[in-house]
mmCIF file of C-alpha atoms in Angstrom:
data_model
loop_
_atom_site.group_PDB
_atom_site.id
_atom_site.type_symbol
_atom_site.label_atom_id
_atom_site.label_comp_id
_atom_site.label_asym_id
_atom_site.label_seq_id
_atom_site.Cartn_x
_atom_site.Cartn_y
_atom_site.Cartn_z
ATOM 1 C CA UNK A 19 93.904 61.092 -19.666
ATOM 2 C CA UNK A 20 94.306 58.520 -16.925
ATOM 3 C CA UNK A 21 93.001 55.171 -18.064
ATOM 4 C CA UNK A 22 92.332 53.037 -15.060
ATOM 5 C CA UNK A 23 90.758 49.659 -14.636
ATOM 6 C CA UNK A 24 87.053 48.820 -14.301
ATOM 7 C CA UNK A 25 86.546 51.032 -11.256
ATOM 8 C CA UNK A 26 87.696 54.100 -13.175
ATOM 9 C CA UNK A 27 85.291 53.385 -16.039
ATOM 10 C CA UNK A 28 82.487 52.703 -13.576
ATOM 11 C CA UNK A 29 83.125 56.121 -12.012
ATOM 12 C CA UNK A 30 83.369 57.912 -15.385
ATOM 13 C CA UNK A 31 80.117 56.380 -16.677
ATOM 14 C CA UNK A 32 78.403 57.131 -13.347
ATOM 15 C CA UNK A 33 79.449 60.775 -13.553
ATOM 16 C CA UNK A 34 78.584 61.186 -17.263
ATOM 17 C CA UNK A 35 75.170 59.564 -16.832
ATOM 18 C CA UNK A 36 74.548 61.564 -13.659
ATOM 19 C CA UNK A 37 75.328 64.905 -15.295
ATOM 20 C CA UNK A 38 73.211 63.975 -18.331
ATOM 21 C CA UNK A 39 70.242 62.955 -16.152
ATOM 22 C CA UNK A 40 70.495 66.130 -14.033
ATOM 23 C CA UNK A 41 70.546 68.357 -17.141
ATOM 24 C CA UNK A 42 67.633 66.360 -18.603
ATOM 25 C CA UNK A 43 65.732 66.821 -15.316
ATOM 26 C CA UNK A 44 66.106 70.619 -15.540
ATOM 27 C CA UNK A 45 64.855 70.716 -19.156
ATOM 28 C CA UNK A 46 62.072 68.234 -18.339
ATOM 29 C CA UNK A 47 60.679 70.319 -15.436
ATOM 30 C CA UNK A 48 60.906 73.434 -17.633
ATOM 31 C CA UNK A 49 58.955 71.925 -20.538
ATOM 32 C CA UNK A 50 56.320 70.235 -18.342
ATOM 33 C CA UNK A 51 55.817 73.562 -16.503
ATOM 34 C CA UNK A 52 54.448 74.931 -19.785
ATOM 35 C CA UNK A 53 51.139 73.152 -18.964
ATOM 36 C CA UNK A 54 50.519 76.128 -16.665
ATOM 37 C CA UNK A 55 49.734 78.175 -19.797
ATOM 38 C CA UNK A 56 46.645 76.019 -20.306
ATOM 39 C CA UNK A 57 45.289 73.953 -23.206
ATOM 40 C CA UNK A 58 45.740 76.780 -25.709
ATOM 41 C CA UNK A 59 49.270 77.570 -24.557
ATOM 42 C CA UNK A 60 52.579 76.525 -26.111
ATOM 43 C CA UNK A 61 52.712 73.078 -24.431
ATOM 44 C CA UNK A 62 51.472 70.904 -27.307
ATOM 45 C CA UNK A 63 53.701 72.686 -29.834
ATOM 46 C CA UNK A 64 56.759 72.143 -27.644
ATOM 47 C CA UNK A 65 55.990 68.476 -27.062
ATOM 48 C CA UNK A 66 55.434 67.891 -30.778
ATOM 49 C CA UNK A 67 58.909 69.339 -31.287
ATOM 50 C CA UNK A 68 60.392 66.934 -28.714
ATOM 51 C CA UNK A 69 58.574 63.974 -30.269
ATOM 52 C CA UNK A 70 60.761 64.117 -33.373
ATOM 53 C CA UNK A 71 62.999 61.062 -33.703
ATOM 54 C CA UNK A 72 66.381 62.601 -32.733
ATOM 55 C CA UNK A 73 64.975 63.684 -29.350
ATOM 56 C CA UNK A 74 63.337 60.306 -28.834
ATOM 57 C CA UNK A 75 66.671 58.561 -29.455
ATOM 58 C CA UNK A 76 68.104 60.991 -26.908
ATOM 59 C CA UNK A 77 65.365 59.995 -24.458
ATOM 60 C CA UNK A 78 66.257 56.308 -24.910
ATOM 61 C CA UNK A 79 69.894 57.187 -24.112
ATOM 62 C CA UNK A 80 68.816 59.141 -21.006
ATOM 63 C CA UNK A 81 66.751 56.131 -19.872
ATOM 64 C CA UNK A 82 69.744 53.834 -20.433
ATOM 65 C CA UNK A 83 71.782 56.298 -18.362
ATOM 66 C CA UNK A 84 69.162 56.133 -15.587
ATOM 67 C CA UNK A 85 69.262 52.320 -15.495
ATOM 68 C CA UNK A 86 73.089 52.269 -15.409
ATOM 69 C CA UNK A 87 73.232 55.039 -12.777
ATOM 70 C CA UNK A 88 70.632 53.271 -10.596
ATOM 71 C CA UNK A 89 72.329 49.860 -10.748
ATOM 72 C CA UNK A 90 75.849 51.250 -10.331
ATOM 73 C CA UNK A 91 74.507 53.341 -7.442
ATOM 74 C CA UNK A 92 73.403 50.089 -5.771
ATOM 75 C CA UNK A 93 76.945 48.772 -6.365
ATOM 76 C CA UNK A 94 78.359 51.886 -4.663
ATOM 77 C CA UNK A 95 75.995 51.466 -1.691
ATOM 78 C CA UNK A 96 77.050 47.816 -1.332
ATOM 79 C CA UNK A 97 80.728 48.830 -1.537
ATOM 80 C CA UNK A 98 80.210 51.506 1.121
ATOM 81 C CA UNK A 99 78.132 49.592 3.632
ATOM 82 C CA UNK A 100 79.110 45.922 3.347
ATOM 83 C CA UNK A 101 82.211 44.033 4.399
ATOM 84 C CA UNK A 102 82.585 42.236 1.068
ATOM 85 C CA UNK A 103 81.522 44.905 -1.425
ATOM 86 C CA UNK A 104 84.945 46.235 -2.414
ATOM 87 C CA UNK A 105 86.320 42.699 -2.905
ATOM 88 C CA UNK A 106 83.594 42.005 -5.484
ATOM 89 C CA UNK A 107 83.311 45.501 -7.000
ATOM 90 C CA UNK A 108 84.716 44.413 -10.403
ATOM 91 C CA UNK A 109 82.345 41.444 -10.721
ATOM 92 C CA UNK A 110 79.464 43.665 -9.600
ATOM 93 C CA UNK A 111 80.333 46.247 -12.282
ATOM 94 C CA UNK A 112 80.134 43.603 -14.999
ATOM 95 C CA UNK A 113 76.847 42.550 -13.395
ATOM 96 C CA UNK A 114 75.644 46.164 -13.682
ATOM 97 C CA UNK A 115 76.523 46.212 -17.406
ATOM 98 C CA UNK A 116 74.788 42.862 -18.031
ATOM 99 C CA UNK A 117 71.646 43.918 -16.110
ATOM 100 C CA UNK A 118 71.537 47.304 -17.875
ATOM 101 C CA UNK A 119 71.658 45.498 -21.221
ATOM 102 C CA UNK A 120 69.094 42.929 -20.069
ATOM 103 C CA UNK A 121 66.648 45.680 -19.064
ATOM 104 C CA UNK A 122 67.498 47.738 -22.141
ATOM 105 C CA UNK A 123 66.760 45.121 -24.792
ATOM 106 C CA UNK A 124 63.002 44.687 -24.108
ATOM 107 C CA UNK A 125 62.692 48.482 -23.795
ATOM 108 C CA UNK A 126 64.343 48.893 -27.203
ATOM 109 C CA UNK A 127 62.076 46.215 -28.693
ATOM 110 C CA UNK A 128 59.072 48.198 -27.443
ATOM 111 C CA UNK A 129 60.277 51.733 -28.173
ATOM 112 C CA UNK A 130 62.243 51.545 -31.450
ATOM 113 C CA UNK A 131 59.187 50.563 -33.574
ATOM 114 C CA UNK A 132 57.273 53.462 -31.979
ATOM 115 C CA UNK A 133 60.008 55.872 -33.020
ATOM 116 C CA UNK A 134 60.518 54.675 -36.583
ATOM 117 C CA UNK A 135 57.299 52.801 -37.341
ATOM 118 C CA UNK A 136 55.087 55.825 -36.803
ATOM 119 C CA UNK A 137 52.947 53.678 -34.462
ATOM 120 C CA UNK B 23 88.284 66.588 -2.808
ATOM 121 C CA UNK B 24 91.485 64.624 -3.118
ATOM 122 C CA UNK B 25 90.477 61.412 -1.376
ATOM 123 C CA UNK B 26 87.187 59.692 -2.110
ATOM 124 C CA UNK B 27 85.977 57.997 1.065
ATOM 125 C CA UNK B 28 84.899 54.415 0.522
ATOM 126 C CA UNK B 29 83.307 53.563 3.848
ATOM 127 C CA UNK B 30 81.212 55.389 6.409
ATOM 128 C CA UNK B 31 84.114 55.599 8.868
ATOM 129 C CA UNK B 32 86.424 56.930 6.138
ATOM 130 C CA UNK B 33 83.777 59.488 5.172
ATOM 131 C CA UNK B 34 83.583 60.600 8.814
ATOM 132 C CA UNK B 35 87.355 61.031 8.895
ATOM 133 C CA UNK B 36 87.678 62.798 5.519
ATOM 134 C CA UNK B 37 84.894 65.348 5.620
ATOM 135 C CA UNK B 38 85.745 68.337 7.759
ATOM 136 C CA UNK B 39 82.140 69.392 8.218
ATOM 137 C CA UNK B 40 79.094 67.501 9.335
ATOM 138 C CA UNK B 41 77.158 68.840 6.350
ATOM 139 C CA UNK B 42 79.428 67.068 3.822
ATOM 140 C CA UNK B 43 79.001 63.821 5.738
ATOM 141 C CA UNK B 44 75.247 64.393 5.773
ATOM 142 C CA UNK B 45 75.268 64.898 1.980
ATOM 143 C CA UNK B 46 77.348 61.733 1.535
ATOM 144 C CA UNK B 47 74.714 59.762 3.457
ATOM 145 C CA UNK B 48 71.862 61.611 1.735
ATOM 146 C CA UNK B 49 73.145 60.681 -1.752
ATOM 147 C CA UNK B 50 72.901 56.999 -0.846
ATOM 148 C CA UNK B 51 69.503 57.125 0.859
ATOM 149 C CA UNK B 52 67.887 59.363 -1.767
ATOM 150 C CA UNK B 53 69.458 57.172 -4.460
ATOM 151 C CA UNK B 54 67.632 54.147 -3.058
ATOM 152 C CA UNK B 55 64.287 55.995 -3.062
ATOM 153 C CA UNK B 56 64.951 57.398 -6.544
ATOM 154 C CA UNK B 57 65.492 53.927 -8.044
ATOM 155 C CA UNK B 58 61.851 53.089 -7.292
ATOM 156 C CA UNK B 59 60.452 56.561 -8.037
ATOM 157 C CA UNK B 60 62.286 57.020 -11.363
ATOM 158 C CA UNK B 61 61.772 53.454 -12.604
ATOM 159 C CA UNK B 62 58.056 53.836 -11.858
ATOM 160 C CA UNK B 63 57.950 57.213 -13.606
ATOM 161 C CA UNK B 64 59.643 55.829 -16.735
ATOM 162 C CA UNK B 65 57.369 52.776 -16.721
ATOM 163 C CA UNK B 66 54.154 54.831 -16.509
ATOM 164 C CA UNK B 67 55.149 57.345 -19.174
ATOM 165 C CA UNK B 68 57.336 55.394 -21.589
ATOM 166 C CA UNK B 69 56.374 51.711 -21.356
ATOM 167 C CA UNK B 70 52.667 51.687 -20.493
ATOM 168 C CA UNK B 71 52.030 54.253 -23.227
ATOM 169 C CA UNK B 72 53.775 55.534 -26.329
ATOM 170 C CA UNK B 73 55.611 58.618 -25.057
ATOM 171 C CA UNK B 74 54.698 60.419 -28.300
ATOM 172 C CA UNK B 75 51.040 60.322 -27.139
ATOM 173 C CA UNK B 76 51.889 62.698 -24.287
ATOM 174 C CA UNK B 77 50.090 66.001 -24.807
ATOM 175 C CA UNK B 78 48.293 68.641 -22.737
ATOM 176 C CA UNK B 79 45.255 66.429 -22.089
ATOM 177 C CA UNK B 80 47.455 63.533 -20.863
ATOM 178 C CA UNK B 81 49.482 65.730 -18.471
ATOM 179 C CA UNK B 82 46.392 67.584 -17.207
ATOM 180 C CA UNK B 83 44.645 64.276 -16.487
ATOM 181 C CA UNK B 84 47.726 62.935 -14.689
ATOM 182 C CA UNK B 85 48.189 66.054 -12.556
ATOM 183 C CA UNK B 86 44.518 66.079 -11.588
ATOM 184 C CA UNK B 87 45.106 62.872 -9.584
ATOM 185 C CA UNK B 88 46.205 63.309 -5.965
ATOM 186 C CA UNK B 89 48.522 60.297 -5.952
ATOM 187 C CA UNK B 90 50.378 61.680 -8.983
ATOM 188 C CA UNK B 91 50.828 65.050 -7.262
ATOM 189 C CA UNK B 92 52.268 63.363 -4.168
ATOM 190 C CA UNK B 93 54.378 60.829 -6.126
ATOM 191 C CA UNK B 94 55.771 63.514 -8.439
ATOM 192 C CA UNK B 95 56.471 65.855 -5.508
ATOM 193 C CA UNK B 96 58.689 63.248 -3.851
ATOM 194 C CA UNK B 97 60.267 62.539 -7.238
ATOM 195 C CA UNK B 98 60.912 66.253 -7.850
ATOM 196 C CA UNK B 99 62.315 66.857 -4.366
ATOM 197 C CA UNK B 100 64.646 63.864 -4.213
ATOM 198 C CA UNK B 101 65.743 64.180 -7.859
ATOM 199 C CA UNK B 102 66.538 67.898 -7.544
ATOM 200 C CA UNK B 103 68.505 67.492 -4.288
ATOM 201 C CA UNK B 104 70.351 64.388 -5.567
ATOM 202 C CA UNK B 105 70.959 65.818 -9.045
ATOM 203 C CA UNK B 106 72.014 69.328 -8.032
ATOM 204 C CA UNK B 107 74.314 67.974 -5.324
ATOM 205 C CA UNK B 108 75.833 65.637 -7.938
ATOM 206 C CA UNK B 109 76.391 68.591 -10.276
ATOM 207 C CA UNK B 110 77.976 70.466 -7.341
ATOM 208 C CA UNK B 111 80.429 67.570 -6.809
ATOM 209 C CA UNK B 112 81.316 67.764 -10.510
ATOM 210 C CA UNK B 113 81.853 71.545 -10.458
ATOM 211 C CA UNK B 114 84.039 71.209 -7.361
ATOM 212 C CA UNK B 115 86.088 68.477 -9.031
ATOM 213 C CA UNK B 116 86.693 70.192 -12.376
ATOM 214 C CA UNK B 117 86.749 73.953 -11.707
ATOM 215 C CA UNK B 118 90.152 74.739 -10.256
ATOM 216 C CA UNK B 119 89.969 78.443 -9.429
ATOM 217 C CA UNK B 120 88.088 79.196 -6.181
ATOM 218 C CA UNK B 121 86.478 82.362 -7.563
ATOM 219 C CA UNK B 122 85.082 80.621 -10.620
ATOM 220 C CA UNK B 123 83.999 77.653 -8.506
ATOM 221 C CA UNK B 124 82.070 79.998 -6.220
ATOM 222 C CA UNK B 125 80.250 81.739 -9.064
ATOM 223 C CA UNK B 126 79.527 78.479 -10.861
ATOM 224 C CA UNK B 127 77.820 77.243 -7.694
ATOM 225 C CA UNK B 128 75.896 80.512 -7.327
ATOM 226 C CA UNK B 129 74.549 80.030 -10.882
ATOM 227 C CA UNK B 130 73.809 76.326 -10.251
ATOM 228 C CA UNK B 131 71.866 76.954 -7.021
ATOM 229 C CA UNK B 132 69.945 79.859 -8.574
ATOM 230 C CA UNK B 133 68.878 77.734 -11.552
ATOM 231 C CA UNK B 134 68.008 74.881 -9.177
ATOM 232 C CA UNK B 135 65.834 77.119 -7.010
ATOM 233 C CA UNK B 136 63.938 78.505 -10.029
ATOM 234 C CA UNK B 137 63.405 75.009 -11.492
ATOM 235 C CA UNK B 138 62.259 73.601 -8.147
ATOM 236 C CA UNK B 139 59.729 76.392 -7.600
ATOM 237 C CA UNK B 140 58.469 75.978 -11.179
ATOM 238 C CA UNK B 141 58.041 72.252 -10.597
ATOM 239 C CA UNK B 142 56.158 72.731 -7.324
ATOM 240 C CA UNK B 143 53.940 75.365 -8.971
ATOM 241 C CA UNK B 144 53.167 73.026 -11.853
ATOM 242 C CA UNK B 145 52.208 70.241 -9.456
ATOM 243 C CA UNK B 146 50.323 72.198 -6.779
ATOM 244 C CA UNK B 147 49.781 75.942 -7.293
ATOM 245 C CA UNK B 148 47.449 75.258 -10.106
ATOM 246 C CA UNK B 149 43.675 75.513 -9.884
ATOM 247 C CA UNK B 150 42.251 72.789 -12.046
ATOM 248 C CA UNK B 151 38.900 74.617 -11.974
ATOM 249 C CA UNK B 152 40.576 77.289 -14.053
ATOM 250 C CA UNK B 153 42.250 75.021 -16.554
ATOM 251 C CA UNK B 154 39.446 75.225 -18.990
ATOM 252 C CA UNK B 155 36.964 72.890 -20.598
ATOM 253 C CA UNK B 156 39.620 70.379 -21.617
ATOM 254 C CA UNK B 157 40.262 69.268 -18.065
ATOM 255 C CA UNK B 158 36.651 69.473 -16.911
ATOM 256 C CA UNK B 159 35.731 67.244 -19.818
ATOM 257 C CA UNK B 160 38.400 64.739 -18.832
ATOM 258 C CA UNK B 161 37.315 64.666 -15.205
ATOM 259 C CA UNK B 162 33.681 64.016 -16.158
ATOM 260 C CA UNK B 163 34.635 61.180 -18.471
ATOM 261 C CA UNK B 164 36.372 59.312 -15.588
#
């Protein structure tokens, strides 16, 4: 496998997170569409299944993927439409990683106790 | 796609059809909208509440609000177009044989169409008068 510099990793993470989010979106629309069966339908059973901790960890990972994909997408837009974007693409990628972590930490502080504390 | 265009003028030069250029522009514009729509969606349903509290009553109450129907429709439309086009880029990059690539895209677009229609039905084609006492009770308690 070709191991490039930061730009290559930025691309790989963007693609992986993008594919993961798109597949999540398909499953998410499918499971929410079960509300059409009404209050006595299978919706609550399905959601209770998804509220088990492995799926909730998965949801946290999908949300982290969304934040990375959004911020790196902004980096791509800046690279495409500004004069200076490509010159600073490496610094911006590290900025994306720092911002993703900075947004992620308070989310983890809020969500992890809900998952494991039975709140 | 051997060369990834990095600027608008490069994209114009690389893409042989206007539709590929239009998709290139669309991915950037829809991406900007999606940042706000998706961050808002995650904030409402994961941060403001415990996501494990989501059940039929919560979703029914949400979908009975007009602004949620409109917000979620834009979210569904942009996310499906952006996401399915992104999956199409991936299939075109990794599936080498033209025949397989064609059929993979047929499957992808079929699934996308079914999911999109399901999503629109869930948001709109749904008479809340017929959803039973659960929803009527919720609407009265507002």
